[in-house]
Structure formats: structure tokens, C-alpha cells
Amino acid sequence: MIDPARDEDQLDEIPKDKKIITHCKSGARSAIGTSLLQAKGFKDVLNLEGGFSAWQKEGLPVKKD
């Protein structure tokens, strides 16, 4: 997991030619991350609205390792 606000030196690990979906628990921090990534030139970046909590509430699949 990379925090674009804190881990700017790791942004080169994120492919710019693929869709990026950001997420956090509620969707608020990942919205900021989405904006930061877009400002750094990432074009296809989406935020998971409502975060992981909303995903679980909808009963969508979750894989646990």
C-alpha cells in the first residue's frame, strides 16, 4: 500500500498505463490520494466511494489471505 502524500518516492512503482483504484476505510483519505495521483500525472485513477466500509455493507466479495 502506498500513501501518495507520504510515499512520493514510491510513485514510480505504480503503473501509469493501468487503471488505479484508491481506497481507505471511509473513502475520505483515498479521495485525497486520488487527487494527488492525478496531480502527479496519473490519468485513470478512481476513488472507491464510501471506502471499504461501503464495499462490505453492499455484501461485495472480500478475499482474506
Short mmCIF file of C-alpha atoms in Angstrom, two decimals:
data_model
loop_
_atom_site.label_atom_id
_atom_site.label_comp_id
_atom_site.label_asym_id
_atom_site.label_seq_id
_atom_site.Cartn_x
_atom_site.Cartn_y
_atom_site.Cartn_z
CA MET A 1 0.00 0.00 0.00
CA ILE A 2 1.33 3.40 -0.96
CA ASP A 3 0.25 6.69 0.57
CA PRO A 4 0.87 9.25 -2.21
CA ALA A 5 1.04 12.08 0.32
CA ARG A 6 3.77 10.37 2.32
CA ASP A 7 5.47 7.92 -0.05
CA GLU A 8 6.21 10.11 -3.07
CA ASP A 9 9.46 8.22 -3.68
CA GLN A 10 7.40 5.06 -4.35
CA LEU A 11 5.11 6.52 -7.01
CA ASP A 12 7.29 5.01 -9.74
CA GLU A 13 6.07 1.59 -8.53
CA ILE A 14 2.54 2.44 -9.71
CA PRO A 15 1.94 1.79 -13.42
CA LYS A 16 0.71 4.88 -15.26
CA ASP A 17 -0.82 2.81 -18.07
CA LYS A 18 -3.32 0.92 -15.88
CA LYS A 19 -6.50 1.85 -14.04
CA ILE A 20 -5.78 2.70 -10.39
CA ILE A 21 -8.49 2.40 -7.75
CA THR A 22 -7.76 4.07 -4.43
CA HIS A 23 -9.48 3.02 -1.22
CA CYS A 24 -9.45 3.51 2.52
CA LYS A 25 -11.98 2.69 5.21
CA SER A 26 -14.43 5.54 4.50
CA GLY A 27 -13.31 6.96 1.14
CA ALA A 28 -12.18 10.34 2.50
CA ARG A 29 -8.40 9.78 2.59
CA SER A 30 -8.45 7.90 -0.68
CA ALA A 31 -10.22 10.86 -2.32
CA ILE A 32 -7.21 12.97 -1.36
CA GLY A 33 -4.89 10.25 -2.66
CA THR A 34 -6.78 10.20 -5.95
CA SER A 35 -6.31 13.95 -6.36
CA LEU A 36 -2.61 13.70 -5.52
CA LEU A 37 -2.08 10.92 -8.04
CA GLN A 38 -3.92 12.87 -10.73
CA ALA A 39 -1.74 15.90 -9.97
CA LYS A 40 1.33 13.66 -10.48
CA GLY A 41 0.17 12.70 -13.98
CA PHE A 42 -1.84 9.54 -13.39
CA LYS A 43 -4.79 9.68 -15.80
CA ASP A 44 -7.04 6.71 -14.99
CA VAL A 45 -7.49 7.00 -11.20
CA LEU A 46 -10.76 6.29 -9.39
CA ASN A 47 -11.73 6.54 -5.73
CA LEU A 48 -13.85 3.80 -4.16
CA GLU A 49 -16.70 5.99 -2.91
CA GLY A 50 -17.67 5.18 0.65
CA GLY A 51 -14.48 3.20 1.05
CA PHE A 52 -14.06 -0.37 2.11
CA SER A 53 -16.86 0.00 4.65
CA ALA A 54 -19.38 0.70 1.87
CA TRP A 55 -17.99 -2.22 -0.15
CA GLN A 56 -18.59 -4.60 2.75
CA LYS A 57 -22.02 -3.11 3.52
CA GLU A 58 -23.09 -3.92 -0.06
CA GLY A 59 -22.05 -7.52 0.52
CA LEU A 60 -19.43 -7.41 -2.24
CA PRO A 61 -16.71 -10.06 -2.25
CA VAL A 62 -13.73 -9.78 0.07
CA LYS A 63 -10.75 -12.10 -0.17
CA LYS A 64 -8.80 -12.75 3.02
CA ASP A 65 -5.35 -14.30 2.91
#
